[in-house]
PDB file of C-alpha atoms in Angstrom:
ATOM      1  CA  UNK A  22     -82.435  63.477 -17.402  1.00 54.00           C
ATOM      2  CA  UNK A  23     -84.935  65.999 -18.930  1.00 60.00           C
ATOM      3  CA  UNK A  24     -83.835  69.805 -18.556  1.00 82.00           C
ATOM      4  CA  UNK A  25     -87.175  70.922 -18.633  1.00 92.00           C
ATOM      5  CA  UNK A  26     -90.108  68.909 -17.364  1.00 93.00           C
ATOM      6  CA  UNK A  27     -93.206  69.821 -18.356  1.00 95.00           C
ATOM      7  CA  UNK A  28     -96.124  68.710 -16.675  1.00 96.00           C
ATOM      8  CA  UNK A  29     -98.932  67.595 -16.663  1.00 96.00           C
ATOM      9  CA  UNK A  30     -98.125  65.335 -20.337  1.00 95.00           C
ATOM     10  CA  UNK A  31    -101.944  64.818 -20.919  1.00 96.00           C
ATOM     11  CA  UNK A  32    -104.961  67.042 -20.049  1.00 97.00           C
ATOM     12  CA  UNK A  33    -108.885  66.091 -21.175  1.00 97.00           C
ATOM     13  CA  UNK A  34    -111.404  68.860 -20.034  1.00 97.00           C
ATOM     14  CA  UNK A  35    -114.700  70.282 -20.539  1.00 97.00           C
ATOM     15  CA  UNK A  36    -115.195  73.441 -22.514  1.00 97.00           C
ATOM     16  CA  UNK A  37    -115.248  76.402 -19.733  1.00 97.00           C
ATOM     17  CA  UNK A  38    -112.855  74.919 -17.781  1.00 97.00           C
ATOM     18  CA  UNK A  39    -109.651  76.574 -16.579  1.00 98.00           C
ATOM     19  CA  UNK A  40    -106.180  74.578 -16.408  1.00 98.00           C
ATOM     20  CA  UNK A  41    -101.890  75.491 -16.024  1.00 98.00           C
ATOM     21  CA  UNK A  42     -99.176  73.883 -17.799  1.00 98.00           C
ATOM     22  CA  UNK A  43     -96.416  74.127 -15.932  1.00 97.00           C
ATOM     23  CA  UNK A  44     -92.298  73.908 -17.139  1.00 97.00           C
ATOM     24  CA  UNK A  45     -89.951  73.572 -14.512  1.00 96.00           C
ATOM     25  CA  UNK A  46     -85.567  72.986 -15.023  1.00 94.00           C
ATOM     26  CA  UNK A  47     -82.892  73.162 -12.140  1.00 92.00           C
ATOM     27  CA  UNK A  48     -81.431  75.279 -15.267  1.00 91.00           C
ATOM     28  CA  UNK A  49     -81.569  78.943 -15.861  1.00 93.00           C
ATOM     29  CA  UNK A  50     -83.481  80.430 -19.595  1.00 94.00           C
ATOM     30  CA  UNK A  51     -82.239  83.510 -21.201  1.00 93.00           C
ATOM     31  CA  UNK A  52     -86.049  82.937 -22.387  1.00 93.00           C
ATOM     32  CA  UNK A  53     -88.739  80.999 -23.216  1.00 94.00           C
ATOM     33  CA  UNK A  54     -90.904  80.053 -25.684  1.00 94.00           C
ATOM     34  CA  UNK A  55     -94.475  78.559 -25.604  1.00 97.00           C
ATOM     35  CA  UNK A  56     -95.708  76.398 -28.901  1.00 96.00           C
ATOM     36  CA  UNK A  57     -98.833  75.291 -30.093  1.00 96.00           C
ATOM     37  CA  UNK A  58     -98.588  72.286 -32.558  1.00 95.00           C
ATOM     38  CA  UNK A  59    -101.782  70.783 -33.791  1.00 93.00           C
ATOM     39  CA  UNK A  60    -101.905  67.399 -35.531  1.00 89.00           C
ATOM     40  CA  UNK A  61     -99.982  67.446 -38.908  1.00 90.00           C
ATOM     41  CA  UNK A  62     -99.081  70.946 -38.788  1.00 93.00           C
ATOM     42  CA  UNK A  63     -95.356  72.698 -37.272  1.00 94.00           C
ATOM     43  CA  UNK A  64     -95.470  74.062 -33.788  1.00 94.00           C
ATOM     44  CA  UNK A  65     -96.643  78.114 -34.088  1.00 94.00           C
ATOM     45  CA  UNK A  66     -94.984  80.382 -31.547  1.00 93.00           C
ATOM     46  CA  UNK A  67     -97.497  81.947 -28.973  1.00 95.00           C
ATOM     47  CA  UNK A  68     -94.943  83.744 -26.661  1.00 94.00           C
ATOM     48  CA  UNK A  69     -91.780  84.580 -25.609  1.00 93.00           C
ATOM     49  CA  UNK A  70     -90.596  85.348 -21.874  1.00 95.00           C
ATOM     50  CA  UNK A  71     -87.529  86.904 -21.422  1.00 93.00           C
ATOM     51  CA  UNK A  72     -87.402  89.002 -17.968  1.00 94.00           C
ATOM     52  CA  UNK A  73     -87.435  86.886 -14.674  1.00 95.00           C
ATOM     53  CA  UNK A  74     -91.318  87.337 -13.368  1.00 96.00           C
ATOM     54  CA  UNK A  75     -92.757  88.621 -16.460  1.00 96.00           C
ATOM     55  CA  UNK A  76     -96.448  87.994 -17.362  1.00 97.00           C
ATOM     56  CA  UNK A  77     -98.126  88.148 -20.880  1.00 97.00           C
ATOM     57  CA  UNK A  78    -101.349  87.836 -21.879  1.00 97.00           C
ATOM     58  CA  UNK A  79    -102.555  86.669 -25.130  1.00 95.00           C
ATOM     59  CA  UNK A  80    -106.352  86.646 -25.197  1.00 96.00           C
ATOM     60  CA  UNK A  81    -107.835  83.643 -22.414  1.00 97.00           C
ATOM     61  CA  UNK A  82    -103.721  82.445 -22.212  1.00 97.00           C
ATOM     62  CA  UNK A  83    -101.349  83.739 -19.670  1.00 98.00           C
ATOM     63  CA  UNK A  84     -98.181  82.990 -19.448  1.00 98.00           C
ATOM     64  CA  UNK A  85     -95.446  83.701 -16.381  1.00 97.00           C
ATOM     65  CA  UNK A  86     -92.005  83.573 -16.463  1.00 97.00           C
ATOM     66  CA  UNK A  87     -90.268  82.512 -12.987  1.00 96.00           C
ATOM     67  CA  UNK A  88     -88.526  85.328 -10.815  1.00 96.00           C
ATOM     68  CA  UNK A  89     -85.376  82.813 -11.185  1.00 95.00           C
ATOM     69  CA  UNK A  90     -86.028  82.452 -14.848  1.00 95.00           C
ATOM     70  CA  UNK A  91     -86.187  78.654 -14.374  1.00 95.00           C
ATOM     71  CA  UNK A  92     -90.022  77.868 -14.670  1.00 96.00           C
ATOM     72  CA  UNK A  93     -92.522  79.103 -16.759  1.00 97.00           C
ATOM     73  CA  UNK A  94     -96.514  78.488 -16.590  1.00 97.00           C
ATOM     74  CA  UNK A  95     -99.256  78.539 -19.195  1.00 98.00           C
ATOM     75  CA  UNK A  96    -102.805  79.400 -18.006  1.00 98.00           C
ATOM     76  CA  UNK A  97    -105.706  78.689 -20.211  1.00 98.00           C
ATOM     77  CA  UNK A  98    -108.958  80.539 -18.991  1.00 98.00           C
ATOM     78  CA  UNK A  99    -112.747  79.114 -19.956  1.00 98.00           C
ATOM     79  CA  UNK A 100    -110.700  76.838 -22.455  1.00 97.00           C
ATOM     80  CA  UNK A 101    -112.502  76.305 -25.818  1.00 97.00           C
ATOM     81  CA  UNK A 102    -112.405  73.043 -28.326  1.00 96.00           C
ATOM     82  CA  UNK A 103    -110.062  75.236 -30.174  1.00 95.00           C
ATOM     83  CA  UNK A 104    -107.764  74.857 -27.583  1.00 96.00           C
ATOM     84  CA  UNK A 105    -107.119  71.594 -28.570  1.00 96.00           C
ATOM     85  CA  UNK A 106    -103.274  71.001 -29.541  1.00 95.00           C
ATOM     86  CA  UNK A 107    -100.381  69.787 -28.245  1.00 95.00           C
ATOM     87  CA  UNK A 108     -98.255  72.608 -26.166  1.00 97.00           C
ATOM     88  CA  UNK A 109     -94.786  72.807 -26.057  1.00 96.00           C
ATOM     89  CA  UNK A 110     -92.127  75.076 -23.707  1.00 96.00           C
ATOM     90  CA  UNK A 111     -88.631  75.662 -25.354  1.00 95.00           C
ATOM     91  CA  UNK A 112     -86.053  77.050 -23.209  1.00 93.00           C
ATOM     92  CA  UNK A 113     -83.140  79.033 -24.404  1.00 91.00           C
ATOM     93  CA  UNK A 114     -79.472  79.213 -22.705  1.00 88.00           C
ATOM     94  CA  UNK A 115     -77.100  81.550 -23.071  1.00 83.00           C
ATOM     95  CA  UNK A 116     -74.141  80.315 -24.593  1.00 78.00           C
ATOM     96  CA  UNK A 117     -75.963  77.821 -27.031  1.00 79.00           C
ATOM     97  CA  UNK A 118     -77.949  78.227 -30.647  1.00 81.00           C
ATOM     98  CA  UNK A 119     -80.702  75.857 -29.440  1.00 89.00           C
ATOM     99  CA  UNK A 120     -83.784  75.151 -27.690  1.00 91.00           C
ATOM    100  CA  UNK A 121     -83.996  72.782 -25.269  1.00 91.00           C
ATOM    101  CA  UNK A 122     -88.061  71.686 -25.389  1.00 93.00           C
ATOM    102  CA  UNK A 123     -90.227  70.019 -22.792  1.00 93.00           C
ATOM    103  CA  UNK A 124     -92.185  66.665 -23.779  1.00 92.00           C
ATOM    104  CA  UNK A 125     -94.949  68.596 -24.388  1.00 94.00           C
ATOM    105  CA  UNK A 126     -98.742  68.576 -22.936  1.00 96.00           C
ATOM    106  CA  UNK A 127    -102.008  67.145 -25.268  1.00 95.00           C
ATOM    107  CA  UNK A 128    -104.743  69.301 -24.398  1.00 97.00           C
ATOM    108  CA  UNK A 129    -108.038  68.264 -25.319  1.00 97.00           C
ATOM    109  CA  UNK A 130    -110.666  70.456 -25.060  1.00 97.00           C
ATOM    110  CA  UNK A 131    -114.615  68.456 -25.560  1.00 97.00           C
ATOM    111  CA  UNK A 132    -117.406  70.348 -26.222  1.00 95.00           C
TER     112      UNK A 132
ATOM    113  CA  UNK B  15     -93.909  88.068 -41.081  1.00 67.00           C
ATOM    114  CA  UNK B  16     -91.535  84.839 -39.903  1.00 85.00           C
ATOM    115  CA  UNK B  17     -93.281  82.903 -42.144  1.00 92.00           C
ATOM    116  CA  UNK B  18     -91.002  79.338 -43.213  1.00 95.00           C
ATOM    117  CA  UNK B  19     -92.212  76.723 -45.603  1.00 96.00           C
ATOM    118  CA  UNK B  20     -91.596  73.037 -46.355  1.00 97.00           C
ATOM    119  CA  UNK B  21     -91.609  70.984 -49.394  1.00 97.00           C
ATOM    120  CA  UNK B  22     -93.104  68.408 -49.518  1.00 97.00           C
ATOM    121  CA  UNK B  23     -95.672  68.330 -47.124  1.00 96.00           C
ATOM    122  CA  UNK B  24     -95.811  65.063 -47.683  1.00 96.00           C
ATOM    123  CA  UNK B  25     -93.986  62.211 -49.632  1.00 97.00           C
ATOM    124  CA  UNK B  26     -93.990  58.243 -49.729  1.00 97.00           C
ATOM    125  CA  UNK B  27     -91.219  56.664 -50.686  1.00 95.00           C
ATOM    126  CA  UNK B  28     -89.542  52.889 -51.139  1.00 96.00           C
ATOM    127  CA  UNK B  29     -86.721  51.329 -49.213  1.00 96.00           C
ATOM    128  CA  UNK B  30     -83.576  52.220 -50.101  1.00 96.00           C
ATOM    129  CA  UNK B  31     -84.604  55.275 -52.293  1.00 96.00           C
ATOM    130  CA  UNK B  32     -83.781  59.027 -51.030  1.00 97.00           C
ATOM    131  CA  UNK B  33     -85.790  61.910 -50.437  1.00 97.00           C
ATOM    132  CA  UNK B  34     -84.704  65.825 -50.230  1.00 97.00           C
ATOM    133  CA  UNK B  35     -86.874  67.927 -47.886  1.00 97.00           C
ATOM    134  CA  UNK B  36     -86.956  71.898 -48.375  1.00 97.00           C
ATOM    135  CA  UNK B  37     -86.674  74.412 -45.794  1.00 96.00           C
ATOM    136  CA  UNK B  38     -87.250  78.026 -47.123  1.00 95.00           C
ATOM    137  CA  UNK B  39     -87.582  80.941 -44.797  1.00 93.00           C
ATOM    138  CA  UNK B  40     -89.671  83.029 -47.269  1.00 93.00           C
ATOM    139  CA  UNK B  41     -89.283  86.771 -45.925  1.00 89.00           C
ATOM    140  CA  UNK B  42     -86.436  86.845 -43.675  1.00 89.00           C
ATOM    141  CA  UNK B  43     -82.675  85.940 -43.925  1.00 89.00           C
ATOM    142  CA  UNK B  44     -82.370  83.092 -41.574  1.00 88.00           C
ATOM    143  CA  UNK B  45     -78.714  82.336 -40.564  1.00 87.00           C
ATOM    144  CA  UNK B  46     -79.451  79.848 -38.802  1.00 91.00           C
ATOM    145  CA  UNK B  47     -81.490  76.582 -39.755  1.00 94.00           C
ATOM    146  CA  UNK B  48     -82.721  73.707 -37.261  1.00 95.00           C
ATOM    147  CA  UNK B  49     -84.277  69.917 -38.035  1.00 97.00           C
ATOM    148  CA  UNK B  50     -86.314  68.292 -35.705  1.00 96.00           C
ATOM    149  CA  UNK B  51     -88.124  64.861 -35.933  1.00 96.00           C
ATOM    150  CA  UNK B  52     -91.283  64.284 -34.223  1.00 94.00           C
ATOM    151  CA  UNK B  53     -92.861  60.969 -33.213  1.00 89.00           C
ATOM    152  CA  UNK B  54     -96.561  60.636 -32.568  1.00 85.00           C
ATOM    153  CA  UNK B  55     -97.495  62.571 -29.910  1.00 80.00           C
ATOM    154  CA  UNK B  56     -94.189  63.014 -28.651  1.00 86.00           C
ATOM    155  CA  UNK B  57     -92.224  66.328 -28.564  1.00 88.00           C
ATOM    156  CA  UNK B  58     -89.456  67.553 -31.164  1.00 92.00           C
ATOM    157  CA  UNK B  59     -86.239  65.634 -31.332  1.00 93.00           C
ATOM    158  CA  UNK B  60     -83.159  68.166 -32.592  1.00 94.00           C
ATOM    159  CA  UNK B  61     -81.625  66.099 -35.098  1.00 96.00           C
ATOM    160  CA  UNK B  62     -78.976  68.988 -36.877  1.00 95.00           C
ATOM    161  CA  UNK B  63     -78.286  72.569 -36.595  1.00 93.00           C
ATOM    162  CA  UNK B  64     -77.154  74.588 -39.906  1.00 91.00           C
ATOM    163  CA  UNK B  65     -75.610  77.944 -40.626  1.00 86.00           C
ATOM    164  CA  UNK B  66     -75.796  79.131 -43.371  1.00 82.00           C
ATOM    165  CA  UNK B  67     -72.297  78.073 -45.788  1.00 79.00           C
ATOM    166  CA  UNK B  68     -71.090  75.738 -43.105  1.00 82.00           C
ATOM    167  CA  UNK B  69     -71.305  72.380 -42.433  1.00 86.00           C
ATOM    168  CA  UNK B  70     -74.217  71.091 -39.839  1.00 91.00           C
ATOM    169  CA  UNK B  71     -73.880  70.343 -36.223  1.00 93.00           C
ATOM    170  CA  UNK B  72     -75.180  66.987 -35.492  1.00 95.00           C
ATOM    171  CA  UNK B  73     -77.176  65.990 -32.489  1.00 93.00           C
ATOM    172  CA  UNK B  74     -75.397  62.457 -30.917  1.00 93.00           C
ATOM    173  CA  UNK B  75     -77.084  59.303 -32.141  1.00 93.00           C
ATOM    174  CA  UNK B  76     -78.270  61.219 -35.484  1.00 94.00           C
ATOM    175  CA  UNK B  77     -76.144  59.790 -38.508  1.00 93.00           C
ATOM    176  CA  UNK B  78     -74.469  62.281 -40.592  1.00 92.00           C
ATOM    177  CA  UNK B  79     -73.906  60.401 -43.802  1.00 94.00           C
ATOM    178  CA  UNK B  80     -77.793  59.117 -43.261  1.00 95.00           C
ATOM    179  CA  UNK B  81     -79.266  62.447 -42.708  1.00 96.00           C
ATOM    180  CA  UNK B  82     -77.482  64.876 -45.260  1.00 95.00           C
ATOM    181  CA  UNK B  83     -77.924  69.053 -44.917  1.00 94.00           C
ATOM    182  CA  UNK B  84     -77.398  71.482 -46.817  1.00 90.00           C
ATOM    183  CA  UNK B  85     -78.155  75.598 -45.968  1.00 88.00           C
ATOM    184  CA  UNK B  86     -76.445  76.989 -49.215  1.00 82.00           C
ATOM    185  CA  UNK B  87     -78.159  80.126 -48.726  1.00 89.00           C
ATOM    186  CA  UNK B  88     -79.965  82.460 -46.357  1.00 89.00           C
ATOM    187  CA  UNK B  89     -83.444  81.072 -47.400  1.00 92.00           C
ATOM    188  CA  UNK B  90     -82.662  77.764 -48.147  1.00 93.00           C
ATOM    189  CA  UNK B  91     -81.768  74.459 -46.293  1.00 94.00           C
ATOM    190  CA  UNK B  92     -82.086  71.274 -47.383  1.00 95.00           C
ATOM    191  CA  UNK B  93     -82.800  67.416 -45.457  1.00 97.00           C
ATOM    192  CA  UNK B  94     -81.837  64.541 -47.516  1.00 97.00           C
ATOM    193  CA  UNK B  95     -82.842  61.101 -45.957  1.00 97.00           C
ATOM    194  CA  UNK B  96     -80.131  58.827 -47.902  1.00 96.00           C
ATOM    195  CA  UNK B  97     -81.346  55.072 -48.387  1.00 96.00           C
ATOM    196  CA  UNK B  98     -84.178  55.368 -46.445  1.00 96.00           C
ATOM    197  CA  UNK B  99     -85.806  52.583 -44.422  1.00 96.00           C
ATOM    198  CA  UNK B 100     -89.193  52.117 -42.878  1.00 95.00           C
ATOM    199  CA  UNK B 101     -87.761  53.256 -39.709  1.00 94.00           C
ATOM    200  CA  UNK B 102     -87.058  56.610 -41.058  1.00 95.00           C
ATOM    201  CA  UNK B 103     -90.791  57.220 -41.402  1.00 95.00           C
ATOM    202  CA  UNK B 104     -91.528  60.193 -39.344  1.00 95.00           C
ATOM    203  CA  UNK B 105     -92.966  64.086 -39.126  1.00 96.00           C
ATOM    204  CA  UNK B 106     -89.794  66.197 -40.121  1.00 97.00           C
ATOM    205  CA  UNK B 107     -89.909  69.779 -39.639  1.00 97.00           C
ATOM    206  CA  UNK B 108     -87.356  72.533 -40.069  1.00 97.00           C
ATOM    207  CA  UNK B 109     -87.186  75.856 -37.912  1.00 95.00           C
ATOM    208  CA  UNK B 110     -85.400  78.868 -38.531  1.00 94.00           C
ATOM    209  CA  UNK B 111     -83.822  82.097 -36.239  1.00 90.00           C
ATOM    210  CA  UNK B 112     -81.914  85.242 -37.264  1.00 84.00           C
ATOM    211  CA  UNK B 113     -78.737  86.968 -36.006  1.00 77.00           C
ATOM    212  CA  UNK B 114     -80.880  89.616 -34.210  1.00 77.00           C
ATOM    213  CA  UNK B 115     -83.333  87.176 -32.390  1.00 75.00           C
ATOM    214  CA  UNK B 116     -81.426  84.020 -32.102  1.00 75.00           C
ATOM    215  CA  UNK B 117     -83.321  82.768 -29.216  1.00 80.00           C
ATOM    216  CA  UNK B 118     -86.670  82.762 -31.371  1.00 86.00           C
ATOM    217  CA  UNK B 119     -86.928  79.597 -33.702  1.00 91.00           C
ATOM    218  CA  UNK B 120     -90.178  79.795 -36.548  1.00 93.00           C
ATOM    219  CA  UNK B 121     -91.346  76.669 -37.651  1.00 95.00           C
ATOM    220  CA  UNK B 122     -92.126  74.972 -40.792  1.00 96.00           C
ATOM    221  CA  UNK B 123     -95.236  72.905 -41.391  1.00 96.00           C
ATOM    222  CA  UNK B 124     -93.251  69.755 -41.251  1.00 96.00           C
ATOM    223  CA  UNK B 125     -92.855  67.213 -43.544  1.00 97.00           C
ATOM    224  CA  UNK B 126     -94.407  63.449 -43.377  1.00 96.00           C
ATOM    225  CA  UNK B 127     -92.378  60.822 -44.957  1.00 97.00           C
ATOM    226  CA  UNK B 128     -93.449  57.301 -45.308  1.00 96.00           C
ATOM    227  CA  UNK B 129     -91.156  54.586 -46.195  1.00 96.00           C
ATOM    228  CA  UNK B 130     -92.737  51.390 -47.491  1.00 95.00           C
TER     229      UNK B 130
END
């Protein structure tokens, strides 16, 4: 059983369009982290939630934490080829050193 | 700041050799150390956690003897991949938190190993 699904696992859209990434668990997150990996490289931290319905912005990206701290949502505005990566959540639980992660959405983004 | 390197960035090996991978957290003290592997367009497997002048925590199914860590220091773990095999070709990369944000893990660049 995956403890946090993340959905949708592959997304192919035009340049300008808008899309969500969504991370959902039946389990609660002292926080959570959104990646961006691209191909070759380590995942780079874009964000970190840590209050139940907390929003951040980062440039076209927002990101929302769930009022029960269980979900989490990544909204990509006018999304540009240099979008293009693959986007990982990573929950963290009280109690325990490690991050549980999603399986991760490709995002292509095509001129 | 947060910044962590790997070494190599990439290596190719043969069977039954072994390789050391390098995790260095280059300007902060990370007490904590993490190893992932990472299959082709697949999310990050936890393989090991290490503190630093402990032994590692191993993830089930990951083989302790096979996979071989070291975190001697505050900047420094180490991956060795004992005897590897074809099968242990893969994209390892290494993360790294401190005391004061545990929750927070910065990545390496990850390492590709081939095994021929």
């Amino acid at each position: 059983t995956q403890l946090l699904e993340q959905s949708p696992q592959f997304l192919s859209i035009q340049e300008g369009e808008n899309l969500t990434v969504y991370c959902n668990s039946s389990s609660v997150f002292s926080s959570l982290q959104w990646y961006r990996q691209e191909p070759g490289e380590g995942p780079v931290l874009l964000v970190t939630v840590v209050t139940g319905g907390e929003v951040k912005k980062l440039k076209r990206l927002t990101f929302q934490f769930g009022d029960a701290r269980k979900d989490s949502s990544l909204h990509i505005t006018a999304a540009q080829p240099g979008d293009t990566g693959l986007y990982l959540c990573a929950g963290a639980r009280s109690g325990y050193s490690t991050l549980t992660f999603g399986k991760g959405t490709m995002l292509l983004v095509s001129p | 700041g947060a910044v962590v390197s790997q070494h190599p960035s990439r290596v190719i090996c043969k069977s039954g050799t072994s390789v050391k991978i390098e995790c260095r957290s280059l300007d902060f003290q990370a007490t904590t150390m993490f190893w992932y592997r990472q299959f082709p367009k697949q999310s990050l497997m936890l393989m090991a956690t290490s503190n630093e002048g402990s032994k590692a925590t191993y993830e089930q199914g990951v083989e302790k003897d096979k996979f071989l860590i070291n975190h001697a220091s505050l900047t420094l773990s180490t991956l060795t991949v004992t005897s590897a095999h074809p099968e242990d070709s893969s994209f390892y990369i290494c993360s790294a938190s401190t005391r004061k944000a545990q929750e927070t893990q910065y990545f390496g660049p990850g390492t590709r190993l081939l095994v021929l």
